[in-house]
CSV table of C-alpha atoms in Angstrom, one decimal:
chain,number,residue,atom,x,y,z
A,8,MET,CA,71.2,16.0,-94.0
A,9,ARG,CA,72.7,13.0,-95.8
A,10,GLU,CA,74.4,15.2,-98.4
A,11,LYS,CA,75.8,17.5,-95.6
A,12,HIS,CA,77.1,14.8,-93.2
A,13,PHE,CA,77.7,11.7,-95.4
A,14,ASP,CA,81.2,11.1,-96.8
A,15,PRO,CA,81.1,8.2,-99.3
A,16,GLU,CA,84.8,7.8,-99.0
A,17,ALA,CA,84.7,7.3,-95.2
A,18,ASP,CA,81.1,6.3,-94.3
A,19,SER,CA,79.0,3.4,-95.5
A,20,GLU,CA,75.3,3.3,-96.4
A,21,GLU,CA,74.9,0.8,-93.5
A,22,SER,CA,76.4,3.2,-90.9
A,23,PHE,CA,74.2,6.0,-92.1
A,24,ALA,CA,71.1,3.7,-91.9
A,25,ILE,CA,72.1,2.4,-88.4
A,26,CYS,CA,72.4,6.0,-87.1
A,27,ALA,CA,69.2,7.2,-88.8
A,28,LEU,CA,67.1,4.3,-87.6
A,29,LEU,CA,68.4,3.8,-84.1
A,30,HIS,CA,69.3,7.2,-82.7
A,31,ASP,CA,66.0,7.5,-80.7
A,32,ILE,CA,65.7,3.8,-79.7
A,33,CYS,CA,65.8,5.0,-76.1
A,34,LYS,CA,62.2,6.2,-76.6
A,35,ALA,CA,60.9,2.7,-76.9
A,36,GLY,CA,58.7,1.9,-73.9
A,37,PHE,CA,59.4,5.4,-72.5
A,38,TYR,CA,55.9,6.8,-73.0
A,39,LYS,CA,52.9,5.0,-71.5
A,40,PRO,CA,49.3,5.7,-72.4
A,41,GLY,CA,47.0,6.8,-69.7
A,42,THR,CA,44.2,9.2,-69.0
A,43,ARG,CA,43.9,12.5,-67.2
A,44,ASN,CA,40.9,14.6,-66.1
A,45,VAL,CA,40.2,17.7,-68.2
A,46,LYS,CA,37.4,20.1,-67.6
A,47,ASN,CA,35.2,20.6,-70.6
A,48,PRO,CA,35.0,24.4,-71.1
A,49,GLN,CA,31.4,24.3,-72.6
A,50,THR,CA,29.8,22.0,-70.0
A,51,GLY,CA,32.1,22.5,-67.0
A,52,VAL,CA,32.1,18.7,-66.6
A,53,TRP,CA,35.3,16.8,-65.9
A,54,GLU,CA,36.1,14.2,-68.6
A,55,LYS,CA,38.8,11.6,-69.0
A,56,LYS,CA,41.1,12.3,-71.9
A,57,PRO,CA,43.9,10.2,-73.4
A,58,TYR,CA,47.3,11.2,-72.1
A,59,TYR,CA,50.9,9.9,-72.2
A,60,THR,CA,53.0,9.6,-69.1
A,61,ILE,CA,56.7,9.0,-68.9
A,62,ASP,CA,58.0,5.7,-67.5
A,63,ASP,CA,61.7,6.2,-67.3
A,64,SER,CA,62.7,2.9,-65.8
A,65,TYR,CA,66.3,3.4,-66.8
A,66,PRO,CA,67.2,7.1,-66.1
A,67,TYR,CA,70.2,7.5,-68.3
A,68,GLY,CA,70.9,10.4,-70.8
A,69,HIS,CA,69.0,10.4,-74.1
A,70,GLY,CA,71.8,9.7,-76.5
A,71,GLU,CA,73.8,7.6,-74.0
A,72,LYS,CA,70.8,5.4,-73.5
A,73,SER,CA,70.3,4.8,-77.2
A,74,VAL,CA,74.0,3.8,-77.6
A,75,PHE,CA,73.7,1.5,-74.5
A,76,LEU,CA,70.6,-0.2,-75.8
A,77,VAL,CA,71.9,-0.7,-79.4
A,78,GLU,CA,75.2,-2.1,-78.1
A,79,ARG,CA,73.4,-4.8,-76.1
A,80,PHE,CA,72.5,-6.4,-79.5
A,81,MET,CA,75.1,-5.2,-82.0
A,82,ARG,CA,78.5,-3.6,-82.0
A,83,LEU,CA,78.7,0.0,-83.1
A,84,LYS,CA,81.7,1.6,-84.8
A,85,THR,CA,83.1,4.5,-82.8
A,86,SER,CA,81.7,7.0,-85.4
A,87,GLU,CA,78.2,5.5,-85.2
A,88,ALA,CA,78.2,5.6,-81.4
A,89,ILE,CA,79.3,9.2,-81.4
A,90,ALA,CA,76.7,10.2,-84.0
A,91,ILE,CA,74.0,8.5,-82.0
A,92,ARG,CA,75.2,10.0,-78.7
A,93,TRP,CA,75.4,13.5,-80.0
A,94,HIS,CA,72.4,13.5,-82.4
A,95,MET,CA,70.7,16.3,-80.3
A,96,GLY,CA,73.7,18.6,-80.6
A,97,GLY,CA,75.7,19.6,-77.7
C-alpha cells in the first residue's frame, strides 16, 4: 500500500504514519465487553458467553469521527484529513 500511495516528493513519512496509526481512532471505546446467553447444542443448557456490544456515544460517521477526534489534539494537513476520512473508500 505504501508503495502504491506514497509519493516521497509530496508526502512525508510522518504523514504516512499519522494516517496509518490514527485512521480508526474512532473505534476507541466503541466496543464494550458484555455477555449474552447462548444455548449449548450438546446439553440444551443456556450459558453466558463473552460478547461485545456497541456503545456509540457520539454517532458521527466512521471516517469523519476519526478526523474529528484526531484534530482535538493535533492539527492535520488537508491531505491527512482526506486520507483518514476516506480510508474506507467511497
